[in-house]
Amino acid sequence: MVIDEPATAAALAAGLNLTVDVVDSLLAELQREYNGYTVSAPDADVASHSSNTSSNNDGNNAAPRGFELRNIAGGWRIYSRAEFAEVVGGFVLEGQTARLTQAALETLAVIAYRQPVSRARVSAIRGVNVDSVVRTLMQRGLIEDVGTDPESGAILYRTTSYFLERMGIGSVAELPQLSPHLPGLEGIEEFYEPGRM
């Protein structure tokens, strides 16, 4: 709860003087408990178990918590449950939202799918100058520079673990495939069939 990024099992193991296997097992057990799949504590109020709980497959009564433990972006983090997002968001945001502009979203998408990529390449793909948008994305911690292109010397950009966290994915490999959404690709497979060259 107090660290800025998801905690890896190795970091938790080092902090708790346990093996990584033990920590993995404990995290999985804790995740199940938060999801309401374990037996409730024996001294818990009996009245609370009568109607406000759900039964798991073992016939034991347990209710899901208002938060959950997720393995995301290469580590573990506690999140509020999706069904409470609106309520929690109301307290956290207090009417203030800082959404990305359409230009920022498009630039972020290009970087996410083409990373590592230079600013000039992103500009060429989008057809507009993206200097200020890239600065905004860097200030928000969604992208970072990863060195320079050996041929051109241009700075290369990629998405950060914060981006993965905000997207709710573990790696960029989990991003949706673009090909089904591209227009005009009907029948393109005929050009790739053997014997049709």
Tab-separated table of C-alpha atoms in Angstrom:
chain	number	residue	atom	x	y	z
A	1	MET	CA	0.000	0.000	0.000
A	2	VAL	CA	2.885	2.379	0.634
A	3	ILE	CA	5.120	1.777	-2.382
A	4	ASP	CA	4.756	3.600	-5.689
A	5	GLU	CA	4.811	0.609	-8.015
A	6	PRO	CA	3.690	-3.022	-7.962
A	7	ALA	CA	5.769	-5.132	-5.576
A	8	THR	CA	7.498	-8.143	-7.095
A	9	ALA	CA	7.436	-11.448	-5.250
A	10	ALA	CA	11.249	-11.280	-5.040
A	11	ALA	CA	11.168	-7.846	-3.360
A	12	LEU	CA	8.503	-8.999	-0.899
A	13	ALA	CA	10.487	-12.162	-0.177
A	14	ALA	CA	13.610	-10.120	0.557
A	15	GLY	CA	11.697	-7.744	2.835
A	16	LEU	CA	10.040	-10.597	4.740
A	17	ASN	CA	13.067	-12.951	4.821
A	18	LEU	CA	11.096	-15.683	3.022
A	19	THR	CA	11.687	-17.620	-0.165
A	20	VAL	CA	10.040	-16.468	-3.383
A	21	ASP	CA	8.056	-19.738	-3.570
A	22	VAL	CA	6.595	-19.136	-0.103
A	23	VAL	CA	5.720	-15.540	-0.988
A	24	ASP	CA	4.062	-16.657	-4.258
A	25	SER	CA	1.999	-19.187	-2.336
A	26	LEU	CA	1.011	-16.620	0.311
A	27	LEU	CA	0.065	-14.055	-2.336
A	28	ALA	CA	-2.126	-16.566	-4.165
A	29	GLU	CA	-3.802	-17.503	-0.868
A	30	LEU	CA	-4.317	-13.844	0.037
A	31	GLN	CA	-5.750	-13.157	-3.416
A	32	ARG	CA	-8.264	-15.996	-2.947
A	33	GLU	CA	-9.171	-14.712	0.517
A	34	TYR	CA	-9.818	-11.194	-0.794
A	35	ASN	CA	-12.012	-12.697	-3.510
A	36	GLY	CA	-14.107	-14.511	-0.897
A	37	TYR	CA	-12.962	-18.074	-1.591
A	38	THR	CA	-11.649	-18.954	1.857
A	39	VAL	CA	-13.247	-19.773	5.196
A	40	SER	CA	-14.097	-16.799	7.416
A	41	ALA	CA	-12.381	-16.401	10.772
A	42	PRO	CA	-13.910	-18.652	13.473
A	43	ASP	CA	-14.573	-15.786	15.887
A	44	ALA	CA	-16.322	-13.618	13.279
A	45	ASP	CA	-19.812	-12.380	14.019
A	46	VAL	CA	-22.219	-15.246	13.239
A	47	ALA	CA	-24.996	-12.851	12.249
A	48	SER	CA	-22.879	-11.402	9.450
A	49	HIS	CA	-22.576	-14.859	7.885
A	50	SER	CA	-26.279	-15.583	7.626
A	51	SER	CA	-27.339	-13.465	4.667
A	52	ASN	CA	-24.508	-11.211	3.557
A	53	THR	CA	-22.096	-13.857	2.310
A	54	SER	CA	-21.680	-16.081	-0.667
A	55	SER	CA	-20.754	-19.740	-0.587
A	56	ASN	CA	-17.662	-20.966	-2.305
A	57	ASN	CA	-17.246	-24.366	-3.893
A	58	ASP	CA	-16.293	-25.976	-0.575
A	59	GLY	CA	-19.552	-24.923	1.072
A	60	ASN	CA	-17.752	-22.416	3.288
A	61	ASN	CA	-19.169	-18.941	3.627
A	62	ALA	CA	-16.990	-15.969	2.788
A	63	ALA	CA	-17.674	-12.566	1.257
A	64	PRO	CA	-15.404	-10.780	-1.225
A	65	ARG	CA	-13.655	-7.722	0.155
A	66	GLY	CA	-13.995	-4.200	-1.204
A	67	PHE	CA	-10.469	-4.506	-2.535
A	68	GLU	CA	-8.505	-7.139	-4.418
A	69	LEU	CA	-4.912	-8.189	-4.941
A	70	ARG	CA	-3.783	-8.187	-8.572
A	71	ASN	CA	-0.610	-9.409	-10.252
A	72	ILE	CA	-0.015	-6.672	-12.797
A	73	ALA	CA	2.913	-4.999	-14.603
A	74	GLY	CA	5.361	-7.543	-13.194
A	75	GLY	CA	4.332	-7.188	-9.542
A	76	TRP	CA	1.527	-7.275	-6.981
A	77	ARG	CA	-0.716	-4.393	-5.957
A	78	ILE	CA	-3.920	-3.853	-4.003
A	79	TYR	CA	-6.806	-2.295	-5.951
A	80	SER	CA	-10.372	-1.387	-5.111
A	81	ARG	CA	-12.871	-3.756	-6.736
A	82	ALA	CA	-14.235	-2.747	-10.137
A	83	GLU	CA	-17.816	-2.624	-8.838
A	84	PHE	CA	-16.786	0.116	-6.371
A	85	ALA	CA	-14.781	2.173	-8.891
A	86	GLU	CA	-17.396	4.891	-9.203
A	87	VAL	CA	-17.670	5.391	-5.452
A	88	VAL	CA	-13.903	5.318	-4.875
A	89	GLY	CA	-13.320	7.578	-7.864
A	90	GLY	CA	-15.747	10.115	-6.424
A	91	PHE	CA	-13.662	10.386	-3.265
A	92	VAL	CA	-10.305	10.405	-5.014
A	93	LEU	CA	-11.040	12.695	-7.930
A	94	GLU	CA	-13.507	15.053	-6.223
A	95	GLY	CA	-14.848	16.203	-9.570
A	96	GLN	CA	-11.424	16.787	-11.108
A	97	THR	CA	-10.463	14.693	-14.077
A	98	ALA	CA	-7.264	14.873	-16.063
A	99	ARG	CA	-8.057	12.964	-19.224
A	100	LEU	CA	-5.710	12.619	-22.129
A	101	THR	CA	-6.539	14.498	-25.312
A	102	GLN	CA	-7.255	12.628	-28.531
A	103	ALA	CA	-3.805	13.624	-29.797
A	104	ALA	CA	-2.171	12.253	-26.642
A	105	LEU	CA	-4.122	8.988	-26.896
A	106	GLU	CA	-3.130	8.541	-30.548
A	107	THR	CA	0.522	9.286	-29.788
A	108	LEU	CA	0.489	6.915	-26.815
A	109	ALA	CA	-1.011	4.174	-29.002
A	110	VAL	CA	1.699	4.593	-31.633
A	111	ILE	CA	4.425	4.419	-28.973
A	112	ALA	CA	2.802	1.410	-27.287
A	113	TYR	CA	2.584	-0.600	-30.504
A	114	ARG	CA	5.856	0.515	-32.146
A	115	GLN	CA	8.172	0.786	-29.125
A	116	PRO	CA	10.963	1.621	-28.931
A	117	VAL	CA	10.239	4.414	-31.367
A	118	SER	CA	11.631	7.886	-32.067
A	119	ARG	CA	9.616	11.082	-31.890
A	120	ALA	CA	10.237	11.658	-35.614
A	121	ARG	CA	8.778	8.227	-36.446
A	122	VAL	CA	5.699	8.923	-34.315
A	123	SER	CA	5.293	12.286	-36.086
A	124	ALA	CA	5.575	10.566	-39.468
A	125	ILE	CA	2.944	7.979	-38.539
A	126	ARG	CA	0.525	10.573	-37.131
A	127	GLY	CA	1.286	13.215	-39.770
A	128	VAL	CA	1.683	16.007	-37.191
A	129	ASN	CA	4.339	17.316	-34.813
A	130	VAL	CA	4.163	15.405	-31.507
A	131	ASP	CA	6.819	17.235	-29.460
A	132	SER	CA	4.459	18.772	-26.904
A	133	VAL	CA	2.347	15.617	-26.665
A	134	VAL	CA	5.434	13.483	-25.964
A	135	ARG	CA	6.454	15.932	-23.207
A	136	THR	CA	2.976	15.638	-21.672
A	137	LEU	CA	3.072	11.832	-21.779
A	138	MET	CA	6.501	11.852	-20.138
A	139	GLN	CA	5.316	14.251	-17.408
A	140	ARG	CA	2.426	11.912	-16.662
A	141	GLY	CA	4.813	8.966	-16.401
A	142	LEU	CA	3.210	6.995	-19.254
A	143	ILE	CA	6.316	6.902	-21.459
A	144	GLU	CA	10.062	7.119	-20.915
A	145	ASP	CA	13.160	7.461	-23.051
A	146	VAL	CA	15.244	4.312	-23.477
A	147	GLY	CA	18.372	5.656	-25.117
A	148	THR	CA	19.140	6.676	-28.654
A	149	ASP	CA	18.867	5.099	-32.065
A	150	PRO	CA	22.405	4.033	-33.079
A	151	GLU	CA	21.860	5.096	-36.700
A	152	SER	CA	20.080	8.451	-36.331
A	153	GLY	CA	20.911	9.434	-32.753
A	154	ALA	CA	17.216	10.132	-32.094
A	155	ILE	CA	15.842	9.507	-28.615
A	156	LEU	CA	13.721	6.353	-28.454
A	157	TYR	CA	10.576	6.116	-26.328
A	158	ARG	CA	8.654	3.243	-24.773
A	159	THR	CA	5.757	2.852	-22.360
A	160	THR	CA	6.369	2.553	-18.616
A	161	SER	CA	5.208	0.089	-15.994
A	162	TYR	CA	2.785	2.842	-14.879
A	163	PHE	CA	1.206	2.651	-18.354
A	164	LEU	CA	0.785	-1.124	-17.964
A	165	GLU	CA	-0.697	-0.567	-14.531
A	166	ARG	CA	-3.198	2.004	-15.797
A	167	MET	CA	-4.147	-0.279	-18.705
A	168	GLY	CA	-4.544	-3.233	-16.352
A	169	ILE	CA	-2.176	-5.499	-18.264
A	170	GLY	CA	1.008	-7.330	-17.393
A	171	SER	CA	2.985	-6.565	-20.571
A	172	VAL	CA	2.609	-4.872	-23.951
A	173	ALA	CA	2.123	-8.332	-25.468
A	174	GLU	CA	-1.367	-8.233	-23.925
A	175	LEU	CA	-2.396	-5.164	-25.939
A	176	PRO	CA	-5.256	-5.913	-28.357
A	177	GLN	CA	-4.251	-6.872	-31.887
A	178	LEU	CA	-4.766	-4.045	-34.385
A	179	SER	CA	-5.138	-6.097	-37.548
A	180	PRO	CA	-8.836	-7.009	-37.039
A	181	HIS	CA	-9.652	-3.292	-36.771
A	182	LEU	CA	-7.854	-2.082	-39.895
A	183	PRO	CA	-10.130	-1.170	-42.811
A	184	GLY	CA	-9.786	-2.666	-46.264
A	185	LEU	CA	-8.065	-5.905	-45.325
A	186	GLU	CA	-10.807	-8.219	-46.507
A	187	GLY	CA	-9.319	-10.934	-48.693
A	188	ILE	CA	-5.717	-10.024	-47.926
A	189	GLU	CA	-5.051	-13.617	-46.834
A	190	GLU	CA	-5.221	-14.699	-50.490
A	191	PHE	CA	-1.960	-12.863	-51.114
A	192	TYR	CA	-0.227	-14.945	-48.461
A	193	GLU	CA	-1.413	-18.388	-49.545
A	194	PRO	CA	1.257	-20.657	-50.984
A	195	GLY	CA	1.006	-21.044	-54.743
A	196	ARG	CA	-0.670	-17.637	-55.225
A	197	MET	CA	2.546	-15.712	-55.817
